[in-house]
Amino acid sequence: MKSPSGSYRSLKLNTRLIIVLCLLSVAQAILIGGFAWLNLARSLDQEIGQRALNVAKTVALTPTVIVGIERRDMVGLNRFAKNLAATNEALFIVVGDHNGIRLAHPNSAKLGKSMADDDGDEGTPALIQGRGYIDKAKGSLGYSMRGKAPVYDLNGENIIGIVSVGYSLAQIDATIARYSIWLAGVLLLAMGGSVFFAITIARRLKREILGLEPEQIARLFTERDATLQSVREGIIAINRAGQITTFNRKAIETLGLSPDTLLEGEQIDAILPDSGLMTMLETGAPQFDLEVWLRGKQMIVNRLPVMQGDEIIGAVSSFRPRNEVDLISQQLTKIEQYAETLRSQAHEYSNKLHTISGLIQLDAKQEALALIGRETSDHQALLELLLNATPDPVIAGCLLGKFNRAKELGLNLVIDPESHLTDLPLTLTQDQLASILGNLIENAFEATRQFTGVGGRVYVSLTDMGNDVIVEVQDQGDGIPEAIQSKIFAKGFSSKGGNDHGYGLYLIHNLMHQCGGTIHLENVDPIGTRFILYIPKNNKKG
């Protein structure tokens, strides 16, 4: 069997809201109506009581009453009191002497008797203290509100009697009942209006929360929070005012903030001045896979507006470090370079071995020995150059592999004998520097082979003099038109066509941006393009 609270919770939100608002309206009506009714009754009591006292004081000052009391003229006093009662719509006007003995009363049987015999009031405040007062009591004529005043002699010195004027409480009750009908009507109308507004508000609220019940909203909120925390990207959302409304732990971790940092309610510009979310509130244009710098870190960012109908009510951004993507790309580039080096060397030595084998078979031993000597001498010279130029095996291995690759393509890779690279930059890893060098040389091979052909040359120079590592690579291609020089570093851009181009220079540009370096390119006379890279040794990107 369901408990009352369980039955209530099983109702739909619309029904619950209507019930609560209706009960609230009823409670308000009861409180307001009760207060108004009590206030009305109290006010009428005071008003009628004051009226009775005023009439009593007026009658007490009338010469006819004063003379009548002094002469004990019961007939004249009764006639006068009856007329005044009718004129003032009073229930009664009673006149007594200084002992409180009735001289005038609507009921002639009460004449000559004490005024205290029906309500126990001896009229002491009026007869002894000489002041008027109001009294509510049940007398011989029923419940009434009474005003009593002392009667002084014609000289105004001695109290000679008392006047009591009464108004029936039934009159007050009738007045209250008449006003109560109007009050009840107004309250019922107000309750009806409250019920109407309760239904309207409930329906509007239901639409605003997309028809969901409170339990569904609570479940969705829990699921949303769990989803946010499980996502391995940083997520931040803001409202129309630019205040952060939602974030996950990964956002705090990625941005390098303290784990105890509470972002909710903070202005996005104070946390991330370059977030771009405030611009998103104005434009509403979604942005995907943008590469930006946030708090000194290169990020891949997605931004979306939060819409309510046609209105932008906020924006949300997800972001992840760029180096996570770069790391994979660099590893692949490194593997590719090593594989290419091995393949080139295997192919080159296979050709040489076949040539030597043929010379030996032709009994041209001297020529075979000369060929072996030349090969040994060339490689020995190259190895000595590389050992003198750089002690780093990754850079040396990259250059050796490209040297063999050039021979395979029918090209010549010329390494400046004055090259010197012992002071490696702290702003890039060895693998990243090898990736930059390998991509530049490979692009130079492609340009030289297409324009110059077999015998073309590619020049490489490395130096670490000064505060920067300087890398120069020059090809013998047909140059790069000025119109596209600013575009060649864009992702996927290539003048060669195909889907497998346009990523080498893009990767180089990102790595240079990450380390705070610069790239210069220039067309050289008579043919070719020279790329010059300046890589700071110590200054990391802020």
Coordinates of C-alpha atoms in Angstrom, one line a residue:
M1 CA 0.0 0.0 0.0
K2 CA 1.4 3.4 -1.0
S3 CA 2.1 6.0 1.6
P4 CA 0.5 9.5 1.1
S5 CA 3.9 10.9 0.2
G6 CA 4.4 8.0 -2.3
S7 CA 1.0 8.6 -3.8
Y8 CA 1.8 12.3 -4.1
R9 CA 5.2 11.6 -5.8
S10 CA 3.5 9.4 -8.3
L11 CA 1.5 12.3 -9.6
K12 CA 2.7 14.3 -12.6
L13 CA 4.4 17.6 -12.1
N14 CA 1.5 19.5 -13.5
T15 CA -0.9 17.9 -11.0
R16 CA 1.5 18.4 -8.1
L17 CA 2.0 22.1 -8.9
I18 CA -1.8 22.7 -9.2
I19 CA -2.5 21.0 -5.9
V20 CA 0.2 22.9 -4.1
L21 CA -0.7 26.3 -5.5
C22 CA -4.4 25.6 -4.9
L23 CA -3.8 24.7 -1.3
L24 CA -1.6 27.8 -0.9
S25 CA -4.4 29.9 -2.3
V26 CA -7.0 28.4 0.1
A27 CA -4.6 28.9 3.0
Q28 CA -4.1 32.5 2.0
A29 CA -7.8 33.0 1.5
I30 CA -8.6 31.6 5.0
L31 CA -5.9 33.7 6.6
I32 CA -6.8 36.9 4.8
G33 CA -10.6 36.3 5.2
G34 CA -10.3 35.5 8.9
F35 CA -8.2 38.5 9.6
A36 CA -10.6 40.8 7.6
W37 CA -13.6 39.2 9.4
L38 CA -12.1 39.7 12.9
N39 CA -10.9 43.2 12.1
L40 CA -14.4 44.0 10.8
A41 CA -16.1 42.7 13.9
R42 CA -13.7 44.5 16.2
S43 CA -14.1 47.7 14.3
L44 CA -17.9 47.5 14.3
D45 CA -17.9 46.8 18.1
Q46 CA -15.8 49.9 18.7
E47 CA -17.8 52.0 16.3
I48 CA -21.2 51.0 17.8
G49 CA -19.9 51.3 21.3
Q50 CA -18.6 54.8 20.7
R51 CA -21.9 55.7 19.0
A52 CA -23.8 54.5 22.1
L53 CA -21.5 56.5 24.4
N54 CA -21.9 59.6 22.4
V55 CA -25.7 59.3 22.3
A56 CA -25.7 58.7 26.1
K57 CA -23.5 61.8 26.8
T58 CA -25.8 63.9 24.5
V59 CA -28.9 62.6 26.3
A60 CA -27.4 63.2 29.7
L61 CA -26.9 66.9 28.8
T62 CA -30.5 67.4 27.8
P63 CA -32.4 69.7 30.2
T64 CA -35.5 67.5 29.8
V65 CA -33.6 64.5 31.2
I66 CA -32.0 66.6 34.0
V67 CA -35.3 68.1 35.1
G68 CA -37.1 64.9 34.7
I69 CA -34.7 63.1 37.0
E70 CA -34.8 65.8 39.6
R71 CA -38.6 65.7 39.6
R72 CA -38.7 61.9 39.1
D73 CA -41.1 62.5 36.1
M74 CA -41.2 58.9 34.9
V75 CA -43.9 59.5 32.3
G76 CA -42.1 62.4 30.7
L77 CA -38.7 60.6 30.8
N78 CA -40.2 57.4 29.3
R79 CA -41.8 59.4 26.5
F80 CA -38.7 61.4 25.8
A81 CA -36.4 58.3 25.9
K82 CA -38.7 56.3 23.6
N83 CA -38.6 59.1 21.0
L84 CA -34.8 59.5 21.2
A85 CA -34.3 55.7 20.9
A86 CA -36.4 55.6 17.7
T87 CA -34.6 58.7 16.3
N88 CA -31.1 57.2 17.0
E89 CA -32.1 53.6 16.0
A90 CA -31.1 52.5 19.5
L91 CA -32.4 49.3 21.1
F92 CA -33.1 51.2 24.2
I93 CA -32.4 54.3 26.3
V94 CA -32.6 53.8 30.0
V95 CA -32.5 56.7 32.6
G96 CA -31.7 56.1 36.3
D97 CA -31.4 58.2 39.4
H98 CA -28.3 58.7 41.5
N99 CA -28.9 55.3 43.1
G100 CA -29.2 53.5 39.7
I101 CA -33.0 53.1 40.1
R102 CA -34.7 53.1 36.7
L103 CA -36.9 56.1 35.9
A104 CA -37.2 55.3 32.2
H105 CA -37.2 51.9 30.5
P106 CA -38.9 50.3 27.4
N107 CA -40.3 47.7 29.7
S108 CA -42.5 49.4 32.3
A109 CA -42.1 46.4 34.6
K110 CA -38.5 47.3 35.2
L111 CA -39.3 50.9 36.3
G112 CA -38.4 51.6 39.9
K113 CA -35.9 48.7 40.0
S114 CA -32.1 48.7 40.1
M115 CA -30.3 48.9 36.7
A116 CA -27.9 46.2 38.1
D117 CA -30.6 43.5 38.3
D118 CA -30.1 42.3 34.7
D119 CA -26.4 42.5 34.0
G120 CA -24.8 43.1 37.4
D121 CA -23.5 46.5 36.4
E122 CA -24.1 49.1 39.1
G123 CA -22.8 52.0 37.0
T124 CA -20.0 52.8 39.4
P125 CA -17.7 54.6 36.8
A126 CA -20.6 56.9 35.9
L127 CA -22.3 57.4 39.2
I128 CA -19.3 57.5 41.5
Q129 CA -16.3 58.5 39.2
G130 CA -18.4 60.7 36.9
R131 CA -17.1 59.4 33.6
G132 CA -18.7 57.7 30.6
Y133 CA -17.9 54.1 29.6
I134 CA -18.8 51.3 27.1
D135 CA -20.0 48.0 28.2
K136 CA -21.1 44.8 26.3
A137 CA -23.6 42.6 28.2
K138 CA -26.8 40.6 28.1
G139 CA -29.6 42.5 29.7
S140 CA -33.3 42.2 29.9
L141 CA -33.6 43.2 26.2
G142 CA -30.9 40.8 25.0
Y143 CA -27.2 41.2 24.1
S144 CA -26.3 44.8 23.5
M145 CA -23.4 47.2 23.2
R146 CA -24.0 50.0 25.8
G147 CA -22.8 53.4 26.4
K148 CA -23.3 54.9 29.9
A149 CA -22.9 58.5 31.0
P150 CA -23.5 60.4 34.2
V151 CA -26.2 63.1 34.5
Y152 CA -25.3 66.2 36.3
D153 CA -27.6 68.8 37.8
L154 CA -28.3 72.1 36.0
N155 CA -25.3 73.6 37.8
G156 CA -23.1 70.8 36.6
E157 CA -21.9 70.1 40.1
N158 CA -23.6 67.0 41.4
I159 CA -24.3 63.7 39.8
I160 CA -28.0 63.1 39.9
G161 CA -28.4 60.1 37.6
I162 CA -27.2 57.9 34.8
V163 CA -28.2 57.4 31.1
S164 CA -27.6 54.0 29.4
V165 CA -28.0 53.8 25.6
G166 CA -27.8 50.3 24.0
Y167 CA -27.5 49.0 20.5
S168 CA -28.4 45.4 19.8
L169 CA -25.5 43.0 19.0
A170 CA -27.9 41.4 16.5
Q171 CA -27.5 44.6 14.4
I172 CA -23.7 44.2 14.5
D173 CA -24.0 40.6 13.5
A174 CA -26.3 41.5 10.6
T175 CA -23.8 44.1 9.4
I176 CA -21.0 41.6 9.7
A177 CA -23.0 39.0 7.9
R178 CA -23.7 41.5 5.1
Y179 CA -20.0 42.3 4.7
S180 CA -19.1 38.7 5.1
I181 CA -21.0 37.8 1.9
W182 CA -19.1 40.4 0.0
L183 CA -15.8 39.2 1.5
A184 CA -16.6 35.6 0.7
G185 CA -17.4 36.5 -2.9
V186 CA -14.1 38.4 -3.3
L187 CA -12.1 35.6 -1.7
L188 CA -13.8 33.0 -3.9
L189 CA -13.0 35.1 -7.0
A190 CA -9.4 35.4 -5.8
M191 CA -9.2 31.6 -5.3
G192 CA -10.6 31.0 -8.7
G193 CA -8.0 33.4 -10.2
S194 CA -5.3 31.7 -8.2
V195 CA -6.3 28.3 -9.5
F196 CA -6.3 29.6 -13.1
F197 CA -2.9 31.1 -12.7
A198 CA -1.7 27.9 -11.0
I199 CA -2.7 25.9 -14.0
T200 CA -1.2 28.4 -16.4
I201 CA 2.1 28.5 -14.4
A202 CA 2.2 24.7 -14.2
R203 CA 1.8 24.3 -17.9
R204 CA 4.4 27.0 -18.7
L205 CA 6.9 25.4 -16.4
K206 CA 6.2 22.0 -18.0
R207 CA 7.0 23.5 -21.4
E208 CA 10.2 25.2 -20.1
I209 CA 11.6 21.9 -18.7
L210 CA 10.7 20.1 -21.9
G211 CA 7.9 18.0 -20.4
L212 CA 10.2 16.2 -17.9
E213 CA 9.3 15.1 -14.4
P214 CA 11.5 16.1 -11.4
E215 CA 12.8 12.6 -11.1
Q216 CA 13.8 12.5 -14.7
I217 CA 15.5 15.9 -14.4
A218 CA 17.5 14.6 -11.3
R219 CA 18.5 11.4 -13.2
L220 CA 19.6 13.4 -16.3
F221 CA 21.6 15.8 -14.1
T222 CA 23.4 12.8 -12.5
E223 CA 24.0 11.2 -15.9
R224 CA 25.2 14.5 -17.3
D225 CA 27.7 15.0 -14.5
A226 CA 29.0 11.5 -14.8
T227 CA 29.4 11.9 -18.6
L228 CA 31.2 15.2 -18.2
Q229 CA 33.7 13.7 -15.7
S230 CA 34.2 10.6 -17.9
V231 CA 35.2 12.6 -21.0
R232 CA 38.9 12.9 -21.5
E233 CA 38.7 16.4 -22.9
G234 CA 38.3 19.6 -20.9
I235 CA 34.8 21.0 -21.1
I236 CA 33.6 24.5 -20.1
A237 CA 30.2 26.1 -20.7
I238 CA 29.1 29.7 -20.1
N239 CA 25.8 31.5 -19.9
R240 CA 24.8 34.6 -21.8
A241 CA 26.5 36.8 -19.2
G242 CA 29.8 35.1 -19.7
Q243 CA 29.7 33.2 -16.4
I244 CA 31.0 29.7 -16.2
T245 CA 28.1 27.3 -15.5
T246 CA 29.6 23.9 -16.3
F247 CA 33.1 22.4 -16.2
N248 CA 34.7 19.0 -15.6
R249 CA 37.8 17.9 -13.7
K250 CA 39.7 17.4 -17.0
A251 CA 39.3 21.1 -17.8
I252 CA 41.0 22.1 -14.5
E253 CA 43.7 19.5 -15.1
T254 CA 44.3 20.5 -18.7
L255 CA 44.5 24.2 -17.9
G256 CA 47.0 23.6 -15.1
L257 CA 44.7 25.0 -12.4
S258 CA 44.6 23.9 -8.7
P259 CA 42.5 20.8 -8.2
D260 CA 40.5 22.7 -5.6
T261 CA 39.6 25.5 -8.1
L262 CA 35.9 26.2 -8.4
L263 CA 35.1 27.8 -11.7
E264 CA 31.3 27.9 -11.4
G265 CA 30.1 31.6 -11.4
E266 CA 33.5 33.0 -12.5
Q267 CA 33.8 35.2 -15.6
I268 CA 35.3 33.2 -18.5
D269 CA 37.5 36.2 -19.5
A270 CA 39.1 36.1 -16.0
I271 CA 40.0 32.4 -16.4
L272 CA 40.6 32.2 -20.1
P273 CA 40.9 35.6 -21.8
D274 CA 41.5 34.0 -25.2
S275 CA 38.7 31.3 -25.0
G276 CA 36.7 32.8 -27.9
L277 CA 33.4 31.9 -26.1
M278 CA 32.3 35.5 -25.8
T279 CA 32.7 35.9 -29.5
M280 CA 30.7 32.7 -30.0
L281 CA 27.8 34.3 -28.1
E282 CA 27.6 37.0 -30.7
T283 CA 28.3 35.1 -33.9
G284 CA 26.7 31.7 -33.1
A285 CA 28.9 30.0 -35.7
P286 CA 30.2 26.6 -34.6
Q287 CA 34.0 26.0 -34.7
F288 CA 35.7 22.7 -34.9
D289 CA 39.3 21.5 -34.5
L290 CA 40.8 25.0 -34.1
E291 CA 44.4 25.2 -32.9
V292 CA 44.8 27.9 -30.3
W293 CA 46.9 28.8 -27.3
L294 CA 45.2 28.6 -23.9
R295 CA 47.2 29.5 -20.7
G296 CA 50.5 28.9 -22.6
K297 CA 49.5 25.5 -24.0
Q298 CA 48.6 24.7 -27.6
M299 CA 45.1 23.2 -27.7
I300 CA 42.7 21.6 -30.2
V301 CA 39.4 23.4 -29.5
N302 CA 35.8 22.9 -30.5
R303 CA 33.2 25.6 -29.7
L304 CA 29.4 25.4 -30.1
P305 CA 26.6 27.8 -29.2
V306 CA 23.8 26.7 -26.8
M307 CA 20.5 27.6 -28.4
Q308 CA 17.0 28.0 -26.9
G309 CA 14.8 28.3 -30.0
D310 CA 16.4 30.9 -32.1
E311 CA 18.2 32.6 -29.1
I312 CA 21.8 32.0 -28.1
I313 CA 21.7 31.5 -24.3
G314 CA 25.3 30.3 -23.8
A315 CA 28.3 28.5 -25.4
V316 CA 30.3 25.4 -24.7
S317 CA 33.9 24.5 -25.5
S318 CA 35.8 21.3 -25.4
F319 CA 39.6 21.2 -25.7
R320 CA 42.6 18.9 -25.5
P321 CA 46.4 19.5 -25.6
R322 CA 47.8 19.7 -29.1
N323 CA 50.9 17.7 -28.1
E324 CA 48.8 14.6 -27.7
V325 CA 48.1 14.6 -31.4
D326 CA 51.6 15.8 -32.2
L327 CA 53.1 13.0 -30.2
I328 CA 51.4 10.4 -32.3
S329 CA 52.4 12.2 -35.5
Q330 CA 56.0 12.5 -34.4
Q331 CA 56.2 8.9 -33.5
L332 CA 54.8 7.9 -36.9
T333 CA 57.3 10.3 -38.6
K334 CA 60.2 8.9 -36.7
I335 CA 59.2 5.3 -37.6
E336 CA 58.7 6.4 -41.2
Q337 CA 62.2 8.0 -41.3
Y338 CA 63.9 4.9 -39.8
A339 CA 62.1 2.6 -42.2
E340 CA 63.0 4.9 -45.1
T341 CA 66.6 5.0 -44.0
L342 CA 66.8 1.2 -43.8
R343 CA 65.0 0.8 -47.2
S344 CA 67.3 3.3 -48.9
Q345 CA 70.4 1.8 -47.5
A346 CA 69.3 -1.8 -48.3
H347 CA 68.4 -0.7 -51.9
E348 CA 71.6 1.3 -52.3
Y349 CA 73.9 -1.5 -51.0
S350 CA 72.0 -4.1 -53.0
N351 CA 72.8 -2.1 -56.2
K352 CA 76.4 -1.7 -55.2
L353 CA 76.8 -5.4 -54.4
H354 CA 75.3 -6.4 -57.7
T355 CA 77.7 -4.1 -59.5
I356 CA 80.7 -5.4 -57.6
S357 CA 79.5 -9.0 -58.2
G358 CA 79.3 -8.3 -61.9
L359 CA 82.8 -6.7 -62.0
I360 CA 84.3 -9.7 -60.2
Q361 CA 82.6 -12.1 -62.7
L362 CA 84.1 -10.1 -65.5
D363 CA 87.5 -10.4 -63.8
A364 CA 87.6 -6.6 -63.4
K365 CA 89.0 -6.9 -59.9
Q366 CA 90.7 -3.5 -60.0
E367 CA 87.5 -1.8 -60.9
A368 CA 85.7 -3.6 -58.2
L369 CA 88.3 -2.6 -55.6
A370 CA 88.2 1.0 -56.8
L371 CA 84.4 1.0 -56.5
I372 CA 84.5 -0.4 -53.0
G373 CA 87.2 2.2 -52.1
R374 CA 85.1 5.1 -53.4
E375 CA 82.0 3.9 -51.6
T376 CA 84.0 3.4 -48.4
S377 CA 85.6 6.8 -48.8
D378 CA 82.2 8.6 -49.5
H379 CA 80.5 7.0 -46.5
Q380 CA 83.5 7.5 -44.3
A381 CA 83.6 11.2 -45.2
L382 CA 79.9 11.6 -44.6
L383 CA 80.2 9.8 -41.3
E384 CA 83.1 12.0 -40.2
L385 CA 81.1 15.1 -41.2
L386 CA 78.1 14.0 -39.3
L387 CA 80.1 13.1 -36.2
N388 CA 81.8 16.5 -36.3
A389 CA 78.6 18.4 -37.0
T390 CA 76.4 16.8 -34.3
P391 CA 76.9 14.2 -31.5
D392 CA 73.2 13.5 -31.4
P393 CA 72.5 10.1 -33.0
V394 CA 68.9 10.9 -33.9
I395 CA 69.8 14.0 -36.0
A396 CA 72.8 12.2 -37.5
G397 CA 70.7 9.2 -38.3
C398 CA 68.1 11.4 -40.0
L399 CA 70.7 13.1 -42.2
L400 CA 72.4 9.8 -43.1
G401 CA 69.0 8.3 -44.1
K402 CA 68.2 11.4 -46.2
F403 CA 71.7 11.2 -47.8
N404 CA 71.0 7.6 -49.0
R405 CA 67.4 8.6 -50.0
A406 CA 68.9 11.3 -52.2
K407 CA 71.1 8.8 -54.0
E408 CA 68.2 6.5 -54.6
L409 CA 66.3 9.4 -56.2
G410 CA 69.3 10.4 -58.3
L411 CA 69.8 13.6 -56.3
N412 CA 72.6 14.9 -54.2
L413 CA 72.2 15.9 -50.6
V414 CA 74.9 18.5 -49.8
I415 CA 75.5 19.1 -46.1
D416 CA 77.5 22.2 -45.3
P417 CA 80.8 21.1 -44.0
E418 CA 80.8 24.1 -41.6
S419 CA 77.6 22.8 -40.0
H420 CA 77.7 22.6 -36.2
L421 CA 74.9 21.4 -33.9
T422 CA 76.1 20.4 -30.4
D423 CA 74.0 22.8 -28.4
L424 CA 70.5 21.3 -28.9
P425 CA 67.5 23.5 -28.2
L426 CA 65.6 22.9 -24.9
T427 CA 62.4 24.0 -26.6
L428 CA 62.1 20.9 -28.8
T429 CA 62.9 17.3 -28.3
Q430 CA 65.4 15.4 -30.5
D431 CA 62.6 13.6 -32.2
Q432 CA 60.8 16.9 -32.9
L433 CA 63.9 18.5 -34.4
A434 CA 64.5 15.4 -36.5
S435 CA 60.9 15.5 -37.7
I436 CA 61.3 19.2 -38.7
L437 CA 64.6 18.5 -40.5
G438 CA 63.3 15.3 -42.2
N439 CA 60.1 17.0 -43.5
L440 CA 62.0 20.0 -44.9
I441 CA 64.6 17.8 -46.7
E442 CA 61.8 15.5 -48.1
N443 CA 59.9 18.6 -49.5
A444 CA 63.2 19.8 -51.0
F445 CA 63.7 16.4 -52.7
E446 CA 60.2 16.5 -54.2
A447 CA 60.6 20.1 -55.5
T448 CA 64.1 19.4 -56.9
R449 CA 63.2 16.2 -58.6
Q450 CA 60.1 17.7 -60.3
F451 CA 61.9 20.8 -61.6
T452 CA 65.6 19.9 -62.0
G453 CA 65.5 16.1 -62.2
V454 CA 68.4 13.7 -61.9
G455 CA 71.6 15.4 -60.6
G456 CA 69.7 18.1 -58.7
R457 CA 71.1 19.2 -55.4
V458 CA 69.6 19.9 -52.0
Y459 CA 71.6 22.0 -49.5
V460 CA 71.4 21.6 -45.7
S461 CA 73.1 23.8 -43.1
L462 CA 72.9 23.6 -39.3
T463 CA 74.4 26.0 -36.8
D464 CA 74.0 26.7 -33.1
M465 CA 75.9 29.9 -32.8
G466 CA 74.1 32.6 -30.8
N467 CA 70.8 32.2 -28.9
D468 CA 69.1 30.2 -31.7
V469 CA 69.6 27.0 -33.6
I470 CA 69.4 27.9 -37.3
V471 CA 68.4 25.3 -39.8
E472 CA 68.6 26.1 -43.6
V473 CA 67.4 23.8 -46.3
Q474 CA 67.6 24.9 -50.0
D475 CA 66.2 23.1 -53.0
Q476 CA 66.5 23.5 -56.8
G477 CA 62.8 23.7 -57.5
D478 CA 60.9 26.3 -59.4
G479 CA 60.3 28.4 -56.3
I480 CA 57.1 29.2 -54.4
P481 CA 54.9 32.0 -55.8
E482 CA 54.4 34.9 -53.4
A483 CA 50.6 34.5 -53.7
I484 CA 50.6 31.2 -51.9
Q485 CA 53.6 31.6 -49.5
S486 CA 51.3 32.6 -46.7
K487 CA 49.1 29.5 -47.3
I488 CA 51.6 26.7 -47.5
F489 CA 51.6 26.0 -43.8
A490 CA 47.9 25.5 -43.6
K491 CA 46.6 22.0 -42.8
G492 CA 46.1 20.0 -46.0
F493 CA 47.3 22.7 -48.3
S494 CA 49.6 21.5 -51.1
S495 CA 50.4 22.6 -54.6
K496 CA 51.2 19.0 -55.5
G497 CA 47.7 17.6 -55.5
G498 CA 46.5 14.4 -53.8
N499 CA 45.3 13.6 -50.3
D500 CA 48.7 12.5 -49.0
H501 CA 50.3 16.0 -49.1
G502 CA 49.9 19.2 -47.1
Y503 CA 50.9 17.9 -43.7
G504 CA 54.7 18.2 -43.5
L505 CA 54.9 22.0 -43.5
Y506 CA 51.8 22.1 -41.3
L507 CA 53.5 19.9 -38.7
I508 CA 56.7 22.1 -38.9
H509 CA 54.7 25.2 -38.4
N510 CA 52.9 23.8 -35.3
L511 CA 56.2 22.7 -33.8
M512 CA 57.8 26.1 -34.5
H513 CA 54.9 27.9 -32.9
Q514 CA 55.0 25.6 -29.9
C515 CA 58.7 26.4 -29.3
G516 CA 58.4 30.1 -30.1
G517 CA 60.5 29.8 -33.2
T518 CA 60.2 31.6 -36.6
I519 CA 60.2 30.4 -40.2
H520 CA 61.5 32.4 -43.2
L521 CA 61.3 31.4 -46.8
E522 CA 62.8 33.0 -49.9
N523 CA 63.1 32.2 -53.5
V524 CA 66.8 32.2 -54.6
D525 CA 68.4 33.1 -57.9
P526 CA 68.5 31.5 -60.4
I527 CA 66.3 28.6 -59.1
G528 CA 65.1 27.2 -55.8
T529 CA 63.6 28.1 -52.4
R530 CA 65.4 28.4 -49.1
F531 CA 63.7 27.7 -45.8
I532 CA 65.4 29.2 -42.7
L533 CA 64.3 28.2 -39.3
Y534 CA 65.2 30.0 -36.1
I535 CA 64.7 27.8 -33.0
P536 CA 65.3 29.5 -29.6
K537 CA 67.5 27.4 -27.3
N538 CA 66.1 28.3 -24.0
N539 CA 62.9 30.4 -24.3
K540 CA 59.9 28.3 -24.0
K541 CA 56.5 29.5 -25.4
G542 CA 54.7 31.4 -22.6

